[in-house]
Short mmCIF file of C-alpha atoms and ligand atoms in Angstrom, two decimals:
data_model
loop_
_atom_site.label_atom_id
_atom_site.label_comp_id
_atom_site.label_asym_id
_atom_site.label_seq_id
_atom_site.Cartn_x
_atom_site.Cartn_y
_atom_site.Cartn_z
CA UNK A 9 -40.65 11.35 -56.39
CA UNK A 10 -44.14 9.40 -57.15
CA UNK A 11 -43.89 8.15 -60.56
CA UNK A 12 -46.71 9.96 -62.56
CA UNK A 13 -49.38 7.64 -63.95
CA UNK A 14 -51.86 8.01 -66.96
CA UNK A 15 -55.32 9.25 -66.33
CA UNK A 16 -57.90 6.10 -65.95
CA UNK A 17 -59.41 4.98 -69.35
CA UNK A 18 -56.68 5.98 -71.31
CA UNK A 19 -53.82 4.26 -73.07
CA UNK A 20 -50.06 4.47 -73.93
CA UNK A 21 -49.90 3.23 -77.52
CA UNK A 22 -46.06 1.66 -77.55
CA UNK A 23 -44.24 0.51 -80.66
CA UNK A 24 -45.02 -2.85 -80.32
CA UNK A 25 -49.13 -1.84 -80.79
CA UNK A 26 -48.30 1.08 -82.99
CA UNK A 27 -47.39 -0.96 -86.11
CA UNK A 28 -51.15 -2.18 -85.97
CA UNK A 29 -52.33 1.23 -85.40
CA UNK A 30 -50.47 2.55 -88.56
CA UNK A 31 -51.39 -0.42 -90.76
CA UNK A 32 -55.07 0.32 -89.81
CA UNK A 33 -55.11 3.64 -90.19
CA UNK A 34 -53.25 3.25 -93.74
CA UNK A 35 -55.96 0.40 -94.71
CA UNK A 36 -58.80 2.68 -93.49
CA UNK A 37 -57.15 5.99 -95.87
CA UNK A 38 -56.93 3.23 -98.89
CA UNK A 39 -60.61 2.28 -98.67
CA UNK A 40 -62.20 5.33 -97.94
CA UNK A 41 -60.46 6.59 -100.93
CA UNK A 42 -61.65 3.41 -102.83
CA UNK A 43 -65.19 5.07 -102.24
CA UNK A 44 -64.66 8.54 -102.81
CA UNK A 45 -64.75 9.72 -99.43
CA UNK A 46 -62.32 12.41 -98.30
CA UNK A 47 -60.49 13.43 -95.34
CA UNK A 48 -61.95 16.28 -92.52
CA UNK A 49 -59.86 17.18 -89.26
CA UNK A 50 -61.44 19.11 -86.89
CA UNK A 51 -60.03 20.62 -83.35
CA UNK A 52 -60.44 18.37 -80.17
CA UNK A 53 -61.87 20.52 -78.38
CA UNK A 54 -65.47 22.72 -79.43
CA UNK A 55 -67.50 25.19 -77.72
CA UNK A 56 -69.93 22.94 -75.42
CA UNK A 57 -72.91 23.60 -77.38
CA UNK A 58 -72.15 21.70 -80.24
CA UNK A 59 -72.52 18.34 -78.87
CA UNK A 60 -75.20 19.67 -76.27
CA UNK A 61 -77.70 20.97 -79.46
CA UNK A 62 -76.24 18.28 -81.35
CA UNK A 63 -76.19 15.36 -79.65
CA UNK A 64 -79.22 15.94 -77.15
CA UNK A 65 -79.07 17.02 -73.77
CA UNK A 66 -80.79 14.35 -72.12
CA UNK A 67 -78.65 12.00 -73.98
CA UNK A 68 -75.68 9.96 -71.50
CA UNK A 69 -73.17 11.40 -73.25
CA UNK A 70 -73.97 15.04 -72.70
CA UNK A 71 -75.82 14.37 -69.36
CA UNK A 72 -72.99 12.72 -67.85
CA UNK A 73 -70.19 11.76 -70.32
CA UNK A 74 -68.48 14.63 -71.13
CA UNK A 75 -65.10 16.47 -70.65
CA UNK A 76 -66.31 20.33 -70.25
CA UNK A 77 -64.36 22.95 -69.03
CA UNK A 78 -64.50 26.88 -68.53
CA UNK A 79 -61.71 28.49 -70.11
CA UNK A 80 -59.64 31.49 -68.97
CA UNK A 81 -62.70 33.52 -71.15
CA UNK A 82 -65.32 31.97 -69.25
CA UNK A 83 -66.27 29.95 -72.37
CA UNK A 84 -67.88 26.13 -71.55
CA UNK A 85 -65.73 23.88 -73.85
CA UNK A 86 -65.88 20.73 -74.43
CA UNK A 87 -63.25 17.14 -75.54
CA UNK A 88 -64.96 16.30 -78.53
CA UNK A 89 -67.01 12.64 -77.45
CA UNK A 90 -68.08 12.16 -80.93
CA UNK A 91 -67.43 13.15 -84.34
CA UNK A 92 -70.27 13.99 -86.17
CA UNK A 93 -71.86 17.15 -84.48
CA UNK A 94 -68.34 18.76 -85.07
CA UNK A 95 -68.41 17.44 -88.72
CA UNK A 96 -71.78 18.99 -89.07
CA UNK A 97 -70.59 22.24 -87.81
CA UNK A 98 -67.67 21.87 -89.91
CA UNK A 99 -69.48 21.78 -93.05
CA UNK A 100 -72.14 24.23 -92.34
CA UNK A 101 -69.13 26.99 -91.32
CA UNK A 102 -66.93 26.03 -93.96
CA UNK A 103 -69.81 26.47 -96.49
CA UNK A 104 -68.94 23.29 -98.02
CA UNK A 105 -72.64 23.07 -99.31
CA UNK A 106 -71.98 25.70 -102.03
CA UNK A 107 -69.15 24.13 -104.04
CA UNK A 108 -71.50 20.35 -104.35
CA UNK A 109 -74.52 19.52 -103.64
CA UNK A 110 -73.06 16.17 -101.72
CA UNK A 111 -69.87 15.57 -99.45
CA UNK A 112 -68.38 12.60 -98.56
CA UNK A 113 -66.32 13.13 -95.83
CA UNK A 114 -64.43 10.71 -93.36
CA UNK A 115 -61.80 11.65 -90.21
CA UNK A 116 -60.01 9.11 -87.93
CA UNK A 117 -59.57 11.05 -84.55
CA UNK A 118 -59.27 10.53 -80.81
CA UNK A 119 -62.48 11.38 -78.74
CA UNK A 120 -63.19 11.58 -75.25
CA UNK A 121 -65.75 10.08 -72.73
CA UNK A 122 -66.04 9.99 -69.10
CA UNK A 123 -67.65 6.23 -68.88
CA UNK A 124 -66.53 3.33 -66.44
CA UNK A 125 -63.56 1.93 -68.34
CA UNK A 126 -63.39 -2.16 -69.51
CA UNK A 127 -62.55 -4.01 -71.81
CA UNK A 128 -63.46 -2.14 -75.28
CA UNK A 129 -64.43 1.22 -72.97
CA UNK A 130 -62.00 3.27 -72.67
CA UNK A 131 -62.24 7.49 -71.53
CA UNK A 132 -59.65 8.18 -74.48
CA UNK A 133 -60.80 6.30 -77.46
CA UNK A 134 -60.51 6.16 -81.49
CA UNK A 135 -62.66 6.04 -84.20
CA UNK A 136 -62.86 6.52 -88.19
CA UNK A 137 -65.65 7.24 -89.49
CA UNK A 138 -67.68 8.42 -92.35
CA UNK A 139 -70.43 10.86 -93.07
CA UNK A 140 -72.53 11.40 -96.34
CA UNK A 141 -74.03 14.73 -96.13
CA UNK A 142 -76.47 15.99 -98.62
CA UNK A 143 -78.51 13.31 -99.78
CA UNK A 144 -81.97 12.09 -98.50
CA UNK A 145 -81.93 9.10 -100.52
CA UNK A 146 -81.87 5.39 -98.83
CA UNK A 147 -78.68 4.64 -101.78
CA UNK A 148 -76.67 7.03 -99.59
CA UNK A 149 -77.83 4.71 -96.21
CA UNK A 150 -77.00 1.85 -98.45
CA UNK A 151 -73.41 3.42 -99.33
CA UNK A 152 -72.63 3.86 -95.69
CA UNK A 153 -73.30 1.03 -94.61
CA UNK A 154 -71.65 -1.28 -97.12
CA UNK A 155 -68.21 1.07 -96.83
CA UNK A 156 -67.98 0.02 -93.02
CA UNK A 157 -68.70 -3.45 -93.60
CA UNK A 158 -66.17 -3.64 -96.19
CA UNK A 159 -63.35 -1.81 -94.67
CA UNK A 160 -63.84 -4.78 -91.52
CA UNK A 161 -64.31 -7.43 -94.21
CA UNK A 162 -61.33 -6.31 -96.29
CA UNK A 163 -59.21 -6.85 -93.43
CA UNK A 164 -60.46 -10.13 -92.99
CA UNK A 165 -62.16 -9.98 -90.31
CA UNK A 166 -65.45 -12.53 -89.83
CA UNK A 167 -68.36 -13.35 -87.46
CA UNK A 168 -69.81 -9.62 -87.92
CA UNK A 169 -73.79 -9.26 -87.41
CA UNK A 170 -75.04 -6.10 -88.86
CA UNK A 171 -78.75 -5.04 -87.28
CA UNK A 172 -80.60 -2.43 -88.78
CA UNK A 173 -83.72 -0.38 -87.38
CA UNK A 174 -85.63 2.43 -88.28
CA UNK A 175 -86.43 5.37 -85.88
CA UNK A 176 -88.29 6.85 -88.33
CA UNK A 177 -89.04 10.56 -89.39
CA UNK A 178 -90.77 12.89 -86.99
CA UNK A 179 -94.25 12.63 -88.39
CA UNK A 180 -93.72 9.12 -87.58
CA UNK A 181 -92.33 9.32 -84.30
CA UNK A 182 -94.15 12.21 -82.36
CA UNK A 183 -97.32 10.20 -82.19
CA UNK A 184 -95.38 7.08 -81.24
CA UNK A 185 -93.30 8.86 -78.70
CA UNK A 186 -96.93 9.39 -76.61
CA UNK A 187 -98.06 6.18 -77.26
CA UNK A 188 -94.58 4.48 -75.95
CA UNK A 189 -95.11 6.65 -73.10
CA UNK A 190 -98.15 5.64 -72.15
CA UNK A 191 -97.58 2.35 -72.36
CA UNK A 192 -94.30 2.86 -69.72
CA UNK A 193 -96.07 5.13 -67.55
CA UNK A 194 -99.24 2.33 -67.26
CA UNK A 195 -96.38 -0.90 -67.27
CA UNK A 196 -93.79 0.36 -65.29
CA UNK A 197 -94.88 1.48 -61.52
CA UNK A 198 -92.04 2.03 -59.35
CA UNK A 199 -89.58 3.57 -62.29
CA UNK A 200 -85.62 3.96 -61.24
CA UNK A 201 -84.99 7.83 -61.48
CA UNK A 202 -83.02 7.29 -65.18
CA UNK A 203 -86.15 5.48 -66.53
CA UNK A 204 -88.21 7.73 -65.42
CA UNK A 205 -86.64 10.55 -66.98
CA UNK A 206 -86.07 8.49 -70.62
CA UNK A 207 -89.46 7.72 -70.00
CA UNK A 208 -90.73 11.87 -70.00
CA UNK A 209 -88.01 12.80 -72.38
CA UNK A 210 -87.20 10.32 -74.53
CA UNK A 211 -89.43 7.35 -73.92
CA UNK A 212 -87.38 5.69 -77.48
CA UNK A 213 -84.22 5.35 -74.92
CA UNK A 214 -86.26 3.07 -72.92
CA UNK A 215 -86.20 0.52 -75.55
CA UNK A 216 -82.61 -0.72 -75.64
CA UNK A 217 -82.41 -0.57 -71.48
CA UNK A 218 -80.77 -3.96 -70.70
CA UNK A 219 -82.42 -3.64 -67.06
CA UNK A 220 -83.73 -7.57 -66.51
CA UNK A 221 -86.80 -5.99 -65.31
CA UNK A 222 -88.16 -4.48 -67.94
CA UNK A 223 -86.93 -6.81 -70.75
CA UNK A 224 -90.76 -8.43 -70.78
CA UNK A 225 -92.69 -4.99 -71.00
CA UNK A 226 -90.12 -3.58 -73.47
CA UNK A 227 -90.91 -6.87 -75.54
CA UNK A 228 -94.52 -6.16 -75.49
CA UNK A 229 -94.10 -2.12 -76.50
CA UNK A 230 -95.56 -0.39 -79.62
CA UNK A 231 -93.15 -1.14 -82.28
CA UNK A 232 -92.00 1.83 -84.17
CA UNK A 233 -91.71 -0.42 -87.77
CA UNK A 234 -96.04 -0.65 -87.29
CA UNK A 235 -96.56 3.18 -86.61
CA UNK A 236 -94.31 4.70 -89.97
CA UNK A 237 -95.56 7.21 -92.21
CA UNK A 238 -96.23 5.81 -95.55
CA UNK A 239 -92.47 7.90 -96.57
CA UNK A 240 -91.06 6.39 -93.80
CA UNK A 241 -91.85 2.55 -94.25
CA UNK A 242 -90.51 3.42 -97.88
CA UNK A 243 -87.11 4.85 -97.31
CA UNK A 244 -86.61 1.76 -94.86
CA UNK A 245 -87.97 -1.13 -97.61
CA UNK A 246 -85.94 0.37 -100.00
CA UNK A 247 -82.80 0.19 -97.49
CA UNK A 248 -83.46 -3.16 -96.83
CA UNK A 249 -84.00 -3.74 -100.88
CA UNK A 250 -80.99 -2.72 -101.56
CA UNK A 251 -78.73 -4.36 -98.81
CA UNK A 252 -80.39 -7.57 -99.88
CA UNK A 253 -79.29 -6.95 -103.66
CA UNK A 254 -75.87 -5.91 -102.49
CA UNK A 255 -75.52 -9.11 -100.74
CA UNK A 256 -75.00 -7.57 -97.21
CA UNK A 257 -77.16 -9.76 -94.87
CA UNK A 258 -78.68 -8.25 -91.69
CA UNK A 259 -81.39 -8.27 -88.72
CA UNK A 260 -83.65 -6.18 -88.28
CA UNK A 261 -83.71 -5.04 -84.51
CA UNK A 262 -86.48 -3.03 -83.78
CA UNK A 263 -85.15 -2.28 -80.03
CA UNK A 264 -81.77 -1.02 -82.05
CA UNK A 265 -82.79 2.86 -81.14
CA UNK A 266 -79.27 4.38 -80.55
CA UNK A 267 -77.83 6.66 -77.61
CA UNK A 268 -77.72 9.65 -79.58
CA UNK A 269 -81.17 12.22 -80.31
CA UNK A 270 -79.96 13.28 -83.94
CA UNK A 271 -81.18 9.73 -85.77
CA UNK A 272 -83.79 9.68 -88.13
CA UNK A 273 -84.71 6.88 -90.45
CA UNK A 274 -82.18 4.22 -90.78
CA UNK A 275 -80.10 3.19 -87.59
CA UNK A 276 -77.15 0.52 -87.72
CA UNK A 277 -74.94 -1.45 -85.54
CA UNK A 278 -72.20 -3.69 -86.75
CA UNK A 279 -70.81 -6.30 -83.86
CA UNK A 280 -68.26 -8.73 -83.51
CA UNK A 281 -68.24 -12.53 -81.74
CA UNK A 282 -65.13 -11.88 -81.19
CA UNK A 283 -65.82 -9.05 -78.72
CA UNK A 284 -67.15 -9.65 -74.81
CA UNK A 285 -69.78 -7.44 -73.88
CA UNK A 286 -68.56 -4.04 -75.54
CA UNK A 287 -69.42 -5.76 -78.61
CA UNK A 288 -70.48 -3.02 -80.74
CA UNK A 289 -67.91 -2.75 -83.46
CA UNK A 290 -69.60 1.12 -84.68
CA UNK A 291 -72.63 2.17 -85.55
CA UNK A 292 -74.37 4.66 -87.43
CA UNK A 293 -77.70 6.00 -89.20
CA UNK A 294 -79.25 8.64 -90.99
CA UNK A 295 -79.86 11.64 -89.02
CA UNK A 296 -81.80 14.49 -91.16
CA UNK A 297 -82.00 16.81 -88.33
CA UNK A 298 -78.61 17.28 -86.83
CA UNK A 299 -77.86 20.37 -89.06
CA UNK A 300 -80.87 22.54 -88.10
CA UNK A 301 -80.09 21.71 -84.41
CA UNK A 302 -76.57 23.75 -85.16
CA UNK A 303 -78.26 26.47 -87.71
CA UNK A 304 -80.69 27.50 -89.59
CA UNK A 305 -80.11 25.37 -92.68
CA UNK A 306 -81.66 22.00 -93.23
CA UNK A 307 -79.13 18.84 -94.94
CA UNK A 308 -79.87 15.04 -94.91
CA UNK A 309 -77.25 13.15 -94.06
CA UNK A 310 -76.01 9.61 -92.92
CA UNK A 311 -72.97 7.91 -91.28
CA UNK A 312 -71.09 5.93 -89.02
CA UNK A 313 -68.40 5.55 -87.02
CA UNK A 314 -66.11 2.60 -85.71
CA UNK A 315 -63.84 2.34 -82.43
CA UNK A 316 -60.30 1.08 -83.32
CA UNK A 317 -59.90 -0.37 -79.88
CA UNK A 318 -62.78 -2.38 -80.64
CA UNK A 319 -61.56 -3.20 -84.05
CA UNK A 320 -58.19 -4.06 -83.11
CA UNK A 321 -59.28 -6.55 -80.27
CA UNK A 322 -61.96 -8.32 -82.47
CA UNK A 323 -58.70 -8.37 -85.59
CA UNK A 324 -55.92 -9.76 -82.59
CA UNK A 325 -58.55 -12.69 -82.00
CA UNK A 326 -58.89 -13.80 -84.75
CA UNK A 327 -55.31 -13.37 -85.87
CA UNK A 328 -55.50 -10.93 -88.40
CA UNK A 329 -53.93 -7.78 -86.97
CA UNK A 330 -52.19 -5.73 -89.95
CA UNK A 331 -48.92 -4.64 -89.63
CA UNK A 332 -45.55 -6.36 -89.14
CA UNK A 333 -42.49 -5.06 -86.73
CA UNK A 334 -40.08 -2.78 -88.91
CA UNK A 335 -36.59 -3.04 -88.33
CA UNK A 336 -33.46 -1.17 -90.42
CA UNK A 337 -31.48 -2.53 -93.30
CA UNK A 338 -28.32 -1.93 -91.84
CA UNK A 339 -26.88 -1.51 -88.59
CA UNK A 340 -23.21 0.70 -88.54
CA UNK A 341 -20.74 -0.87 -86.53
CA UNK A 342 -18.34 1.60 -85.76
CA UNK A 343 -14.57 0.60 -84.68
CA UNK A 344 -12.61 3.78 -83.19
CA UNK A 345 -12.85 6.87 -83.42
CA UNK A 346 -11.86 7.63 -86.93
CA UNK A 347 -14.75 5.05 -87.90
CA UNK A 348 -17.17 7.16 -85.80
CA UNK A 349 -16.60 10.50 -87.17
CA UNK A 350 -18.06 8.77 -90.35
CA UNK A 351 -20.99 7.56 -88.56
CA UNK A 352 -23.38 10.64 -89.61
CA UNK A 353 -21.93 10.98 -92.73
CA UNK A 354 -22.41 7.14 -93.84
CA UNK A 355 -25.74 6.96 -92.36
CA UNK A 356 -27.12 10.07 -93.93
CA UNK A 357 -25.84 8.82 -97.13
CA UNK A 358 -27.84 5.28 -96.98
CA UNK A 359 -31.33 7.04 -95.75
CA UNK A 360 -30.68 9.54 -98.31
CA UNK A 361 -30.67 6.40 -100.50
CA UNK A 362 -33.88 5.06 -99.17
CA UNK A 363 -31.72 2.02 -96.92
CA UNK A 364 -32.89 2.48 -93.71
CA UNK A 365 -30.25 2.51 -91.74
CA UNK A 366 -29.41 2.86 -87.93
CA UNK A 367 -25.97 2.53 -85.34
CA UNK A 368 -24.65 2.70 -82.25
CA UNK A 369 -25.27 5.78 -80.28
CA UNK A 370 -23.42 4.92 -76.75
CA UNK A 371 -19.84 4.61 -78.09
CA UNK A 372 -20.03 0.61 -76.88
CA UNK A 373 -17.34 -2.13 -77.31
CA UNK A 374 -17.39 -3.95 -80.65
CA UNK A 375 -18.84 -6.85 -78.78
CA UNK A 376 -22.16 -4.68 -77.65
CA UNK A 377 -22.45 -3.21 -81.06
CA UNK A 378 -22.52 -6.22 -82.60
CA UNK A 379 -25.10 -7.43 -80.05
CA UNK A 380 -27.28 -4.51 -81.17
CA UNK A 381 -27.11 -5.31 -84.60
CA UNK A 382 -28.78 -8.20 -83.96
CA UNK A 383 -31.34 -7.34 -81.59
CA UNK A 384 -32.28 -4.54 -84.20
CA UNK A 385 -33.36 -7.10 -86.78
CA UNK A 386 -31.09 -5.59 -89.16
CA UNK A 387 -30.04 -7.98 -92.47
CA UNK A 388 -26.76 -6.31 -92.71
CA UNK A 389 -24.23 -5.09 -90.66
CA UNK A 390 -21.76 -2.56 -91.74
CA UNK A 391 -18.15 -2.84 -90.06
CA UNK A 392 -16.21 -0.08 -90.48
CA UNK A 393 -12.66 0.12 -88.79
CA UNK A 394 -9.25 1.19 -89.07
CA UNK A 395 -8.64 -0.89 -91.57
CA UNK A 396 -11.66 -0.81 -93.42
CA UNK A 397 -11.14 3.00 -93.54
CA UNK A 398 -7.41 2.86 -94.83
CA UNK A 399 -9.16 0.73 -97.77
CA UNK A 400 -12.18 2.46 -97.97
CA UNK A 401 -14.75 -0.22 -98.03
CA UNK A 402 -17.01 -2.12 -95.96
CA UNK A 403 -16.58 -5.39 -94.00
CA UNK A 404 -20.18 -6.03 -94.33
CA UNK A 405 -21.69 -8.83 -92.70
CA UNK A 406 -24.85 -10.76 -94.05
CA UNK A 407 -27.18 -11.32 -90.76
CA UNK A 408 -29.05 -13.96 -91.86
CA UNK A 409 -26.24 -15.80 -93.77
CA UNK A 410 -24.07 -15.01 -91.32
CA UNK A 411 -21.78 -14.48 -94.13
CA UNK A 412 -19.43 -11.76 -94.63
CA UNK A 413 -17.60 -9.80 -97.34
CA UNK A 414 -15.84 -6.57 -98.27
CA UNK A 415 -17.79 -4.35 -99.98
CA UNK A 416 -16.02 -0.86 -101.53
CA UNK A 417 -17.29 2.47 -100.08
CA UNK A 418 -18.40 3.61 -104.03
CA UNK A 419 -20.24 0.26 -104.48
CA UNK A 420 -22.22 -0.30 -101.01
CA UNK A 421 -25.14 1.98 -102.03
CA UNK A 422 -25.81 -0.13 -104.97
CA UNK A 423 -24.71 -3.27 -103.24
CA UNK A 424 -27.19 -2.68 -100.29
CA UNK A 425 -29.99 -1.82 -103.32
CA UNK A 426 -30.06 -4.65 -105.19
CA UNK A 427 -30.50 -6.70 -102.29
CA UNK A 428 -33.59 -5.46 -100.72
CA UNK A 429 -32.95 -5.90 -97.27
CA UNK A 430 -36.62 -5.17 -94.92
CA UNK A 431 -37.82 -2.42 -96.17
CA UNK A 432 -38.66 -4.48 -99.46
P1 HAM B 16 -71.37 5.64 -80.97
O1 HAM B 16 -72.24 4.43 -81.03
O2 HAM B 16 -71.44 6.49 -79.74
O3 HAM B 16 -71.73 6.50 -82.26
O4 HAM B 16 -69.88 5.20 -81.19
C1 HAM B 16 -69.49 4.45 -82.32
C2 HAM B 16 -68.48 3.38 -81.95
O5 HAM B 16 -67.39 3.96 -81.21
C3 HAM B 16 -69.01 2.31 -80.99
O6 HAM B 16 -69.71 1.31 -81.71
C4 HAM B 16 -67.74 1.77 -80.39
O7 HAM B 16 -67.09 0.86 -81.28
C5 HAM B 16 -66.88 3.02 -80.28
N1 HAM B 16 -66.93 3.58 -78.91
C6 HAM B 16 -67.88 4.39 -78.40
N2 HAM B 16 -67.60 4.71 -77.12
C7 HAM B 16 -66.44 4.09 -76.82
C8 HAM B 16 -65.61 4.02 -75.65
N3 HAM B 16 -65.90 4.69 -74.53
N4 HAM B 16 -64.47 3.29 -75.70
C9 HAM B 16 -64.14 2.62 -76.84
N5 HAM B 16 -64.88 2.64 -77.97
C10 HAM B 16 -66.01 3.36 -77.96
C11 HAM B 16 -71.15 7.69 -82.56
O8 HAM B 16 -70.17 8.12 -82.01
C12 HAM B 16 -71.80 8.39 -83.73
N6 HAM B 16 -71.12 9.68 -83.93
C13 HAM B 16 -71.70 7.52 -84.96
C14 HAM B 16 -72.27 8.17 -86.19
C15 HAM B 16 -71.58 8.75 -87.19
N7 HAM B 16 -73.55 8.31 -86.48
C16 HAM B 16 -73.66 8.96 -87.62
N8 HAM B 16 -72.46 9.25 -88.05
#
C-alpha cells in the first residue's frame, strides 16, 4: 500500500525539534507569568461566524484562507486561523468582565490557514500570544508591546525592527477611507480585480500591497498620521512617549495597516534579519471594536501574537535555539532471565526516585544492550546478572569514565543521587 503522506503546509514535529518546541513554550509560560498575564485555551474549531464578524469578511483570511466545514448539523465551522476573535468570544461568554475590570490573558495554540506554503508559511502553524482586554489607555499598547519584545529579547535573540502605525479611531478613519478612495479610483485606471475590491471595501488594504506598480501612487496617498482626530493623534504620541522612555526603539510605518478589519489605534509588527521574506516575527495592535462585532457589549483591548515557526528559524540562525537533547541516567542491562524479571521492578524503583531511567526492551545479546546504553546517552549503566543477583548489587558502569564498580542493591538509589547524572 501507498505510504500516507501529511497534508501540504503542515509539519511532523520529531524529537529532535521537539526539545526546542518545549523549551520555548516553557520560556514563553515563565515570561508571560513575569507580566501577569494568564493562560486561556479555547477549542480549535468555532462556529464560522466568529472569525467572519470578527476578523472581516473581505479580509484574505476569511475571503480565501480558511478551513470551513458543514457539520453533520448543517452548522458552517471553522479551524480557528487566528486567536483573538475566539479570545474575544471567550471572554464575552465566560463573563470574565464581571469578576475585573481588566484581563490579561495569553494562549499558545495551533491555527490553521489555507495560504501557499514557504519558508515561514505554513497551513498548520503556531503562535503565543497575548491580549489585554479592558483598557483604552495607550500604557496597555505600551505593555503589549514591550512583553513581545522581551520574551524574543530574553531569549537572545537580535536584529529585531519593531514598526509601529496608527489606523486610527473611526472618526478618524471614515473620512480618510473616502479620501484614500478617491485618490485610487483617480490614480489607478486599469485596477487588478483584488485592488479593485480593497479599493471599494477597504481602500486601507491598498496601502501595504507590495504590487511594483502601485508602490509610487501608494507613496504619494493621504497619510492617515495627517487626518487623526485630535484623541487619536494623542493616544498615538503618548504610545510613542512611552516606548521612547521605556527604551524600546521603533519606526514608524505609516503603510503598516494590517490584514485584519478589527485594528484601531496602534498597529505593530516586530521582524527579524534573520528571516527571508516571511519576515514578520508577530504583530499586533489595539483593536477597540472587535467585541461589539461578536455582541452587544463594547471593551478596548490590545494584543499580539507571534508564529513559533518564525521564531524558531530566526533563534536556529543565530544559534540560540533553547533546549538541549535529554537522555536517561541509567540504562538497565539485563543478563538472563532471572535479571529480566527485575527489569520493571528496578526501573520503577529509580523513576520513582526521580533517576530517569530506561532498558532494553527486545531481549538483545549483552553485546547490543550495551550498544544501546551508549547510543542512549546514558552516564550509567546498570549490569545486572546472575551473579550480580546472587549478591544483590549492581555492576554499574560509569559511561563517561568508562569506569566500573559494584554498587549494593540498598545503596544504588542513593549512589545514583548523589551523583547527578543528566537530569541535573
Ligand atoms: P497575524 O499577523 O495574522 O496576526 O499573525 C501573527 C503572526 O503569526 C505573524 O507575524 C507570523 O509570525 C505568524 N503567522 C501568520 N500566518 C502564518 C502562517 N501561515 N505560517 C506561519 N506563521 C504565520 C494575528 O493573527 C492577530 N490575531 C494578532 C493579534 C493578536 N492582534 C491582536 N491580538
Amino acid at each position: 500500500m501507498k505510504q500516507l503522506k501529511k497534508i501540504k503546509g503542515t509539519q511532523d514535529i520529531l524529537p529532535e525539534k521537539s526539545i526546542h518546541w518545549q523549551a520555548l513554550e516553557k520560556h514563553v509560560h515563565t515570561r508571560m507569568a513575569l507580566f501577569n498575564f494568564k493562560e486561556i485555551r479555547t477549542p480549535v474549531f468555532e462556529m464560522t461566524e466568529v472569525f467572519a464578524r470578527g476578523i472581516g469578511q473581505f479580509t484574505d483570511i476569511v475571503s480565501k484562507e480558511m478551513y470551513t466545514f458543514t457539520d453533520r448539523a448543517q452548522k458552517s465551522l471553522t479551524l480557528k486561523p487566528e486567536m483573538t476573535a475566539p479570545v474575544m468570544r471567550a471572554y464575552m461568554e465566560n463573563t470574565l468582565y464581571a469578576k475585573a475590570q481588566t484581563h490579561k490573558l495569553y494562549y499558545i495554540a495551533p491555527l490553521f490557514r489555507q495560504e501557499n506554503p514557504q519558508a515561514g508559511r505554513l497551513r498548520q502553524f503556531h503562535q503565543f500570544g497575548a491580549e489585554f482586554i479592558g483598557s483604552a489607555a495607550p500604557e496597555a499598547d505600551v505593555e503589549t508591546i514591550l512583553l513581545a519584545l522581551d520574551i524574543f529579547q530574553s531569549l537572545g535573540l537580535t536584529d529585531m525592527q519593531l514598526r509601529i502605525n496608527t489606523v486610527g479611531d473611526p472618526p478618524s478613519r471614515a473620512p480618510y477611507k473616502k479620501l484614500l478612495q478617491d485618490y485610487f479610483r483617480q490614480h489607478i485606471s486599469d485596477p487588478d480585480p483584488t485592488v479593485a475590491a480593497r479599493i471599494e471595501n477597504n481602500p486601507l488594504r491598498v496601502l501595504d500591497s507590495k504590487d511594483p506598480a502601485l508602490q509610487e501612487i501608494i507613496s504619494r496617498a493621504p497619510r492617515l498620521v495627517d487626518h487623526l482626530t485630535p484623541d487619536a493623534a494623542a493616544h498615538y504620541a503618548s504610545v510613542k512617549e512611552q516606548l521612547s522612555r521605556a527604551g524600546a526603539p521603533f519606526t514608524e510605518d505609516p503603510l503598516l495597516v494590517r490584514g485584519l478589519d478589527y485594528y484601531t489605534h496602534t498597529v505593530f509588527e516586530i521582524t527579524s534579519d534573520a528571516l527571508g521574506a516571511q519576515n514578520a516575527l508577530c504583530g499586533g495592535g489595539r483593536y477597540d471594536l472587535l467585541a461589539r462585532e461578536l455582541s452587544d457589549k463594547d471593551f478596548p483591548a490590545v494584543g499580539f501574537a507571534a508564529g513559533m515557526e518564525r521564531l524558531l528559524m530566526a533563534l536556529e540562525a543565530q544559534n540560540k535555539l533553547p533546549g538541549r537533547e535529554t537522555a536517561p541516567d541509567v540504562f538497565m542491562v539485563c543478563l538472563g532471565d532471572a535479571a529480566r524479571a527485575e527489569m520493571a521492578t528496578w526501573l520503577r524503583r529509580l523513576r520513582d526516585a526521580g533517576i530517569p531511567a530506561d532498558a532494553d526492551f527486545l531481549k538483545r545479546s549483552p553485546k547490543a544492550q550495551f550498544r544501546e546504553a551508549n547510543r542512549s546517552g546514558a552516564h550509567f549503566s546498570l549490569i545486572l546478572g546472575e551473579d550480580e543477583l546472587a549478591r544483590r548489587c549492581f555492576s554499574v558502569k560509569d559511561m563517561r569514565a568508562s569506569t566500573q564498580q559494584e554498587i549494593a542493591f540498598d545503596d544504588i538509589i542513593s549512589y545514583l543521587q548523589a551523583r547527578g547524572g543528566n537530569h541535573s
